[in-house]
Coordinates of C-alpha atoms in Angstrom, one line a residue:
M1043 CA 118.5 111.6 96.2
S1044 CA 117.7 108.2 94.7
D1045 CA 114.3 106.3 94.1
E1046 CA 114.2 104.3 96.8
F1047 CA 112.9 105.9 100.2
G1048 CA 111.5 109.3 98.3
M1049 CA 109.5 111.3 100.2
V1050 CA 105.6 111.6 100.2
E1051 CA 104.4 115.0 99.3
P1052 CA 103.2 116.7 102.6
Q1053 CA 98.7 117.6 100.9
E1054 CA 98.0 121.2 99.9
G1055 CA 96.5 123.6 102.5
E1056 CA 96.8 126.3 105.3
A1057 CA 100.0 126.5 106.7
F1058 CA 100.0 125.1 110.7
G1059 CA 99.3 127.4 113.8
D1060 CA 98.9 127.2 116.8
E1061 CA 95.8 126.1 116.6
W1062 CA 95.1 122.9 118.2
E1063 CA 91.6 120.8 117.8
E1064 CA 89.9 120.7 120.7
I1065 CA 90.4 116.2 121.4
D1066 CA 87.4 115.2 123.7
V1067 CA 88.1 112.1 126.6
S1068 CA 84.7 112.3 127.9
D1069 CA 82.0 108.7 127.4
D1070 CA 81.3 108.1 124.0
E1071 CA 78.8 105.9 122.2
A1072 CA 81.4 103.0 123.5
D1073 CA 81.1 103.9 126.8
R1074 CA 76.6 103.7 126.8
I1075 CA 76.9 101.0 124.7
A1076 CA 78.9 99.1 127.2
R1077 CA 76.0 100.4 129.9
R1078 CA 72.9 99.4 127.9
K1079 CA 74.2 96.2 127.0
D1080 CA 71.0 95.2 124.7
R1081 CA 71.4 91.4 123.7
D1082 CA 73.1 92.4 119.7
F1083 CA 76.6 93.6 121.8
D1084 CA 75.9 90.8 124.5
E1085 CA 75.5 88.4 121.7
F1086 CA 78.5 90.5 120.0
R1087 CA 80.8 90.3 122.7
I1088 CA 80.2 86.2 123.3
R1089 CA 81.0 85.5 120.4
L1090 CA 84.4 88.1 120.0
K1091 CA 86.0 86.1 123.8
D1092 CA 85.0 82.9 121.8
A1093 CA 87.3 84.3 119.2
D1094 CA 90.9 82.3 119.2
Q1095 CA 92.8 85.2 118.8
F1096 CA 90.2 87.3 121.9
K1097 CA 90.7 84.5 124.8
V1098 CA 93.7 85.0 126.4
E1099 CA 92.4 88.6 126.8
Q1100 CA 89.4 88.8 128.7
S1101 CA 91.1 89.4 131.9
V1102 CA 92.7 93.0 130.0
F1103 CA 89.6 93.1 127.7
D1104 CA 86.7 95.3 129.9
D1105 CA 82.8 95.4 127.8
A1106 CA 83.7 98.8 126.8
T1107 CA 86.7 97.5 124.8
F1108 CA 84.2 95.6 123.3
A1109 CA 81.3 98.0 123.3
A1110 CA 84.7 100.0 121.6
I1111 CA 85.1 97.5 118.5
Y1112 CA 81.2 96.5 118.3
K1113 CA 80.8 99.8 117.5
L1114 CA 83.7 100.2 114.6
V1115 CA 81.8 97.7 112.2
Q1116 CA 79.2 98.3 113.0
D1117 CA 80.4 101.8 111.4
G1118 CA 81.9 99.6 109.2
Y1119 CA 85.2 100.1 110.3
I1120 CA 86.1 97.1 110.4
D1121 CA 84.5 93.7 108.4
A1122 CA 86.7 90.7 109.8
F1123 CA 89.2 90.1 112.2
G1124 CA 92.1 88.1 111.8
G1125 CA 94.7 86.8 113.6
P1126 CA 97.1 89.0 116.1
I1127 CA 100.5 91.4 114.6
S1128 CA 101.8 92.6 117.8
T1129 CA 101.5 91.9 121.6
G1130 CA 102.6 94.4 123.9
K1131 CA 102.7 95.5 127.7
E1132 CA 99.4 98.0 127.4
A1133 CA 99.1 97.3 123.7
N1134 CA 97.5 94.6 121.1
V1135 CA 97.6 95.4 117.1
F1136 CA 95.8 92.9 114.9
E1137 CA 94.8 92.1 111.1
A1138 CA 91.2 93.1 110.1
L1139 CA 89.5 93.2 106.8
G1140 CA 88.1 97.1 107.3
G1141 CA 85.0 98.4 105.5
E1142 CA 86.6 98.9 101.5
E1143 CA 87.4 96.1 101.4
D1144 CA 91.5 96.6 102.6
D1145 CA 93.2 94.3 105.6
V1146 CA 93.4 97.0 108.6
A1147 CA 95.4 97.0 112.0
V1148 CA 93.6 96.7 114.7
K1149 CA 95.5 98.6 118.2
I1150 CA 94.0 98.3 121.4
Y1151 CA 95.1 99.2 124.7
R1152 CA 94.5 97.8 127.1
I1153 CA 93.6 99.8 130.2
N1154 CA 94.4 98.2 133.2
A1155 CA 97.6 97.3 132.3
S1156 CA 98.1 100.4 130.5
D1157 CA 101.5 102.9 132.2
F1158 CA 99.3 105.5 133.5
R1159 CA 102.9 107.4 134.4
H1160 CA 104.7 107.7 131.4
M1161 CA 101.1 108.5 129.7
R1162 CA 100.9 111.5 132.1
D1163 CA 104.4 113.0 131.3
Y1164 CA 103.5 113.2 127.4
L1165 CA 100.1 114.4 128.1
E1166 CA 100.5 116.9 130.8
G1167 CA 102.1 120.4 129.4
D1168 CA 100.1 119.6 126.0
P1169 CA 97.4 122.5 124.6
R1170 CA 95.4 119.5 124.0
F1171 CA 95.0 117.9 127.6
E1172 CA 94.6 120.9 129.7
N1173 CA 92.3 119.4 132.0
I1174 CA 92.9 116.0 131.3
G1175 CA 92.2 114.1 134.6
H1176 CA 93.7 111.8 136.3
D1177 CA 91.4 108.6 136.0
K1178 CA 93.1 106.1 134.5
G1179 CA 90.4 105.1 131.5
Q1180 CA 90.3 108.7 130.6
V1181 CA 93.7 109.1 130.5
V1182 CA 93.8 106.1 128.5
R1183 CA 91.2 107.7 125.9
A1184 CA 92.7 110.4 126.0
W1185 CA 95.7 108.3 124.9
V1186 CA 94.5 107.1 122.1
R1187 CA 92.8 110.2 120.4
K1188 CA 96.3 111.8 120.6
E1189 CA 97.7 109.4 118.9
F1190 CA 94.9 109.5 116.5
A1191 CA 95.1 113.4 116.2
N1192 CA 99.0 113.0 115.4
L1193 CA 98.6 110.5 112.8
E1194 CA 96.6 113.5 111.6
R1195 CA 98.8 115.9 111.2
A1196 CA 101.3 113.9 110.8
Q1197 CA 100.3 112.5 107.4
R1198 CA 99.0 116.0 106.3
A1199 CA 102.8 117.5 107.1
G1200 CA 104.2 114.9 104.2
V1201 CA 105.3 112.6 107.0
R1202 CA 105.0 108.4 106.4
V1203 CA 102.4 107.2 109.0
P1204 CA 100.2 104.7 108.9
K1205 CA 96.6 106.2 107.7
P1206 CA 94.4 106.8 110.2
I1207 CA 90.8 105.5 110.3
A1208 CA 89.2 105.3 112.9
V1209 CA 88.7 105.9 117.1
Q1210 CA 86.7 104.5 119.6
R1211 CA 87.7 104.9 122.7
N1212 CA 91.0 102.8 124.0
V1213 CA 90.0 101.2 120.1
L1214 CA 92.6 102.6 116.8
V1215 CA 91.4 101.5 113.4
M1216 CA 95.1 102.0 111.6
E1217 CA 97.0 101.1 107.4
L1218 CA 97.9 98.1 107.4
V1219 CA 101.2 98.5 107.1
G1220 CA 102.8 95.1 105.6
L1221 CA 100.8 91.3 106.4
V1222 CA 100.8 89.8 109.0
E1223 CA 102.6 86.7 107.3
D1224 CA 105.3 89.8 105.4
R1225 CA 105.1 92.7 107.8
A1226 CA 107.3 95.3 107.5
R1227 CA 110.8 95.3 109.5
R1228 CA 112.2 97.8 111.5
L1229 CA 115.0 99.9 111.0
S1230 CA 116.9 98.1 113.5
E1231 CA 116.7 94.5 111.8
V1232 CA 118.4 94.7 108.6
N1233 CA 121.0 96.3 107.0
V1234 CA 120.4 99.4 105.4
E1235 CA 121.8 99.6 101.7
N1236 CA 121.7 103.3 101.6
P1237 CA 122.6 105.1 105.3
Q1238 CA 122.7 108.6 103.8
T1239 CA 119.6 108.9 101.5
A1240 CA 117.4 106.6 104.8
Y1241 CA 118.9 109.6 107.3
E1242 CA 118.3 112.0 104.6
V1243 CA 115.1 110.5 104.3
V1244 CA 114.6 110.4 107.7
R1245 CA 115.8 114.0 109.4
E1246 CA 113.8 116.1 106.7
Y1247 CA 110.3 114.3 108.2
M1248 CA 111.4 114.8 111.6
R1249 CA 111.5 118.7 110.6
R1250 CA 108.7 118.1 109.0
L1251 CA 106.5 116.3 111.6
H1252 CA 108.7 119.8 113.7
R1253 CA 106.9 122.6 111.6
A1254 CA 103.2 120.8 112.1
G1255 CA 104.2 121.1 115.7
L1256 CA 104.9 118.3 116.9
V1257 CA 107.4 116.1 118.4
H1258 CA 108.3 112.3 118.0
G1259 CA 109.2 111.9 121.7
D1260 CA 110.7 108.2 121.3
L1261 CA 112.5 108.5 117.6
S1262 CA 115.4 105.7 116.7
E1263 CA 116.0 102.4 114.6
Y1264 CA 112.7 100.6 116.8
N1265 CA 110.1 103.6 115.2
L1266 CA 110.7 103.0 111.9
I1267 CA 109.6 100.7 109.5
I1268 CA 110.8 100.2 106.1
H1269 CA 107.6 98.9 103.6
E1270 CA 107.6 98.6 99.9
G1271 CA 110.9 100.7 99.3
E1272 CA 109.1 103.4 101.5
L1273 CA 110.8 104.2 104.9
V1274 CA 107.2 105.0 107.9
V1275 CA 106.8 106.4 111.1
I1276 CA 105.3 104.7 113.4
D1277 CA 104.1 104.8 117.2
L1278 CA 103.6 108.6 117.7
G1279 CA 101.6 107.8 120.9
Q1280 CA 103.5 109.8 122.6
A1281 CA 104.1 112.5 120.2
V1282 CA 104.3 116.3 122.5
T1283 CA 103.5 119.5 120.4
V1284 CA 106.5 122.0 120.2
H1285 CA 105.3 123.5 123.4
H1286 CA 105.3 121.0 125.5
P1287 CA 108.0 121.7 128.3
N1288 CA 109.4 118.7 127.7
A1289 CA 110.1 119.4 123.8
E1290 CA 113.6 120.4 123.7
E1291 CA 114.5 117.8 125.5
F1292 CA 112.4 114.7 123.5
L1293 CA 114.2 115.8 120.2
R1294 CA 117.0 116.5 120.8
R1295 CA 117.0 112.7 122.6
D1296 CA 115.0 111.4 119.2
C1297 CA 118.2 113.6 117.3
H1298 CA 120.9 112.1 118.8
N1299 CA 119.3 108.4 119.2
V1300 CA 118.4 108.7 114.9
A1301 CA 122.2 110.6 114.6
N1302 CA 123.8 107.9 116.5
F1303 CA 122.0 105.0 114.8
F1304 CA 122.5 106.1 111.0
R1305 CA 126.3 106.9 111.8
R1306 CA 126.6 103.1 112.5
Q1307 CA 125.0 102.1 109.6
G1308 CA 127.7 104.7 108.3
A1309 CA 127.0 108.4 107.4
D1310 CA 127.7 111.5 107.8
A1311 CA 125.5 111.8 110.6
D1312 CA 125.6 113.5 113.7
G1313 CA 122.8 115.0 116.8
D1314 CA 123.9 118.5 117.2
S1315 CA 123.9 119.6 112.8
L1316 CA 120.3 117.1 112.7
Y1317 CA 118.2 119.3 116.2
E1318 CA 119.7 122.4 113.9
F1319 CA 118.5 120.8 110.8
V1320 CA 115.1 120.0 112.2
T1321 CA 114.1 123.3 114.1
A1322 CA 116.0 125.5 110.9
D1323 CA 113.1 128.3 110.2
E1324 CA 111.5 127.9 106.8
D1325 CA 113.4 130.4 105.6
E1326 CA 116.6 128.5 105.8

């Protein structure tokens, strides 16, 4: 395989089993800060609301969201905000300066605008959220914590994803892949010069995810980006465990979407064969 689209290595450690980290979706420090509303937080909230990049979001970012950002600033994960990278139906992503003088991405989910029913389809059946309630705010917080946990697990398994840095309520801080003025391109936006090599990297990442107990659930040319010669898998919020009742359906859909794209690019790719490759036992 050529140097282009080289793969990252799995992190050393014990092999994955059926263990799943417990994810707490109860009120956290950000909720307590929002309820307390001391002078320091009130001053911070007013400054943030007056910032140009947040003025249009005042109707969808509640006080607890500003409290989550305040807590991440206090904890040293965010030093300063830059401009928006993307604006979606459920979340906005901003460029920011991180505590280590590195550029980071801050993904802020709008609790009032998020598709509650869509999220529940991916949360129900996940062993980490067996007792998730029907409160919309709790579901969105669960979704964000799930995305953080999925990114951690994918990274440990040797899948190139944005490095997760911190999470607080409905706000996720992660590695910024590319810059606002030179953003990384989705595969849907480029002509892949070495489609066979790229396909082999993607299918290996899909297999590593599966062996780590995860299925992406929405993988296609729109959730794969190229940055500095690397293929990066993004948007793992909806990724489910292999125990999810719809995991096989989601995986087969991922396989056909990925294979169809790369076949159009000229690679030798087939959805059924990709599924067999991804689910093969490790000794095969």
